[in-house]
Coordinates of C-alpha atoms in Angstrom, one line a residue:
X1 CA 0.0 0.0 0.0
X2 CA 2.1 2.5 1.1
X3 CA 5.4 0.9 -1.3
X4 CA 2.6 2.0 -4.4
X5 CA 3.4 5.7 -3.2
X6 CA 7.2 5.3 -3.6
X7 CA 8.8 6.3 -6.3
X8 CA 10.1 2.9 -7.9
X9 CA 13.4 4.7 -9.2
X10 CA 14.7 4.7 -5.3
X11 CA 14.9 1.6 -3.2
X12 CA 13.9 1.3 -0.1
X13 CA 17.2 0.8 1.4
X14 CA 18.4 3.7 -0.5
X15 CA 16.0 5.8 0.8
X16 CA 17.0 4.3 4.3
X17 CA 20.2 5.2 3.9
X18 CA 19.7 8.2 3.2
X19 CA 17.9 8.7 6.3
X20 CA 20.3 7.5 8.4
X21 CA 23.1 9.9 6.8
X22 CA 21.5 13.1 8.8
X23 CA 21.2 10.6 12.0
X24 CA 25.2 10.6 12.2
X25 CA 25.1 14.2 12.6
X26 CA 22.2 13.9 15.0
X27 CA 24.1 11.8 16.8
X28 CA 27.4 14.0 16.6
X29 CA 25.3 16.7 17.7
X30 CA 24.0 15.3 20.6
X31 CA 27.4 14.1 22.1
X32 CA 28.5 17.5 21.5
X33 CA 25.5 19.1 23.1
X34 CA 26.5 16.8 26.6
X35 CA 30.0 17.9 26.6
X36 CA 28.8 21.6 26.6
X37 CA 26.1 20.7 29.0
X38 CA 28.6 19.9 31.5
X39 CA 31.4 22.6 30.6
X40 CA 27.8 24.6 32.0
X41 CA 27.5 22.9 35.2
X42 CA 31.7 23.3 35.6
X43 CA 31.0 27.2 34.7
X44 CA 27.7 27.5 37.1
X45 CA 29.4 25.4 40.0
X46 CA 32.9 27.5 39.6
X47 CA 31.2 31.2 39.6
X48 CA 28.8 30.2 42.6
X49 CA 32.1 29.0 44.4
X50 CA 33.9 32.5 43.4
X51 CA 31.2 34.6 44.8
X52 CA 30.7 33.4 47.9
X53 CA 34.8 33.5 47.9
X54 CA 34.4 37.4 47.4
X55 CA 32.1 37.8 50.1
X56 CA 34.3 36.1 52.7
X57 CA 37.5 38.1 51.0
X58 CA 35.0 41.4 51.8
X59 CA 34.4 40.4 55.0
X60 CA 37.8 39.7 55.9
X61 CA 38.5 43.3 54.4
X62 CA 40.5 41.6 51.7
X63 CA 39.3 44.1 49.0
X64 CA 42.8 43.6 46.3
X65 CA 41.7 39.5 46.0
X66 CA 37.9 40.1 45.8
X67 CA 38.1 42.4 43.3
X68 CA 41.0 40.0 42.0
X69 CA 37.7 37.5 41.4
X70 CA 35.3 39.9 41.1
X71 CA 37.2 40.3 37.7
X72 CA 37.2 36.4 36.9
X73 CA 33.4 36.7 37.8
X74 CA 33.0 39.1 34.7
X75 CA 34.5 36.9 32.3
X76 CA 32.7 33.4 33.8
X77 CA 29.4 35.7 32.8
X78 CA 30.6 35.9 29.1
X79 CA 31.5 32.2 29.2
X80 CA 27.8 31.4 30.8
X81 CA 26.9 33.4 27.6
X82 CA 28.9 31.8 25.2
X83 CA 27.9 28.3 25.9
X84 CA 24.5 29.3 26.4
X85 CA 24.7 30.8 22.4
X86 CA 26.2 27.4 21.6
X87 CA 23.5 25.0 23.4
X88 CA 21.0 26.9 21.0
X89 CA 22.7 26.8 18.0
X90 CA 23.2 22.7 18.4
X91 CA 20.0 22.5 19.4
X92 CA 18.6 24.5 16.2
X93 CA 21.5 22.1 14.2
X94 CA 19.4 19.2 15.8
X95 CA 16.3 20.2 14.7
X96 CA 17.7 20.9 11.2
X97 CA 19.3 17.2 11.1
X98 CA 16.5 15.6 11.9
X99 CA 14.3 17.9 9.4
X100 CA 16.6 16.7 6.7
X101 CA 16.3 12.9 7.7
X102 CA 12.6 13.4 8.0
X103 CA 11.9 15.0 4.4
X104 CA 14.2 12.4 2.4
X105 CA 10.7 10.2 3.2
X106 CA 8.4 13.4 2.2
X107 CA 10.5 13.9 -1.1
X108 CA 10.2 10.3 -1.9
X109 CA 6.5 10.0 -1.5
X110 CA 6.3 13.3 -3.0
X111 CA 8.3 12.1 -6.6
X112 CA 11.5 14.3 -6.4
X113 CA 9.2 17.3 -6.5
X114 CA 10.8 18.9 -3.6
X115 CA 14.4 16.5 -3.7
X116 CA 16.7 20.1 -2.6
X117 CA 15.1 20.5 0.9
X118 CA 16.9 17.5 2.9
X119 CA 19.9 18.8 1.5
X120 CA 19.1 22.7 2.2
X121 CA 18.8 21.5 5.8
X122 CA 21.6 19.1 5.8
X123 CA 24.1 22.3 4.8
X124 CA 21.9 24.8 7.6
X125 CA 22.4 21.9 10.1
X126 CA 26.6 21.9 9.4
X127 CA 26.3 25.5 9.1
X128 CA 25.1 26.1 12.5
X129 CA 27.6 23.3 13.6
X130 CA 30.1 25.0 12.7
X131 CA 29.0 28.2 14.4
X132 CA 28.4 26.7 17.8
X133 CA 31.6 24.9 17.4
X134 CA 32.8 28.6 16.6
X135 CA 31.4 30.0 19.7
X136 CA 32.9 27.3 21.9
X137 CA 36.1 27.5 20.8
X138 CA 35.8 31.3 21.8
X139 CA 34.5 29.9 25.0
X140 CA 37.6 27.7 25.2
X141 CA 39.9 30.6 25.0
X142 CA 38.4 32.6 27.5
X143 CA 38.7 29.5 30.4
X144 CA 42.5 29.0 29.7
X145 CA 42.3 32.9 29.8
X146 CA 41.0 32.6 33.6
X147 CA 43.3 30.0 34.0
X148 CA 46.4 31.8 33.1
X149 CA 45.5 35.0 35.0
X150 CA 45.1 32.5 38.2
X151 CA 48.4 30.8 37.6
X152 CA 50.3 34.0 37.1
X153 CA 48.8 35.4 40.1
X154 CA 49.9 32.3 42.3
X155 CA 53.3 32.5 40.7
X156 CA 54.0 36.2 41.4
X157 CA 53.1 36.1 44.9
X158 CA 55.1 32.9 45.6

């Protein structure tokens, strides 16, 4: 019944593969979005731990080393910011991965009439790949920044 619908030109297992082409990236994407997930979590749990590390610098009346971290603060705002930018834009890749796996089906029951719009989302979906992947590596840059900063501060008080 629904095999009369198909076009006969095109396999089924062609048209399966297909399919499952996008799914690789789907599933690329989705390891990618975990390991960013958790880079979060490190960010969140690291800023919470800084400012309640100013306060008790404040309260000590140690005003040079909370505004020493009061600084690092700033940039684990734009990091919270960065990732955040790249969570959406692997999430929108996602959508557009699975959007091109989906309409390989519509474009075969459809006769070819529409055969440019799995790939159209397929090149959006590596697009925004890229661009997240962009973003992160930006994000990447500014945690060794922090990093740096804190081990040249250790070094020159040593």
């Amino acid at each position: 019944m629904f095999g009369s619908a198909l076009n006969p030109a095109l396999p089924v297992v062609t048209i399966i593969s297909a399919m499952i082409a996008p799914a690789i990236f789907i599933l690329a994407v989705g390891n990618l979005l975990n390991s960013v997930l958790q880079r979060l979590t490190r960010v969140v749990d690291r800023a919470r731990f800084v400012i309640d590390r100013v306060k008790e610098l404040e309260a000590a009346g140690k005003i040079e080393e909370a505004d020493f971290l009061r600084a690092e603060l700033v940039i684990y705002r734009k990091r919270e910011s960065m990732i955040y930018t790249t969570i959406l834009v692997y999430y929108a890749a996602l959508a557009c991965f699975s959007l091109s796996s989906l309409s390989v089906a519509v474009v075969v029951i459809l006769h070819d009439q529409w055969a440019m719009i799995p790939t159209v989302f397929a090149i959006v979906g590596v697009l925004l790949l890229f661009g997240g992947s962009s973003v992160l590596f930006q994000e990447t840059r500014l945690a060794t920044g922090i990093l740096d900063r804190e081990i040249e501060r250790a070094l020159t008080k040593s």
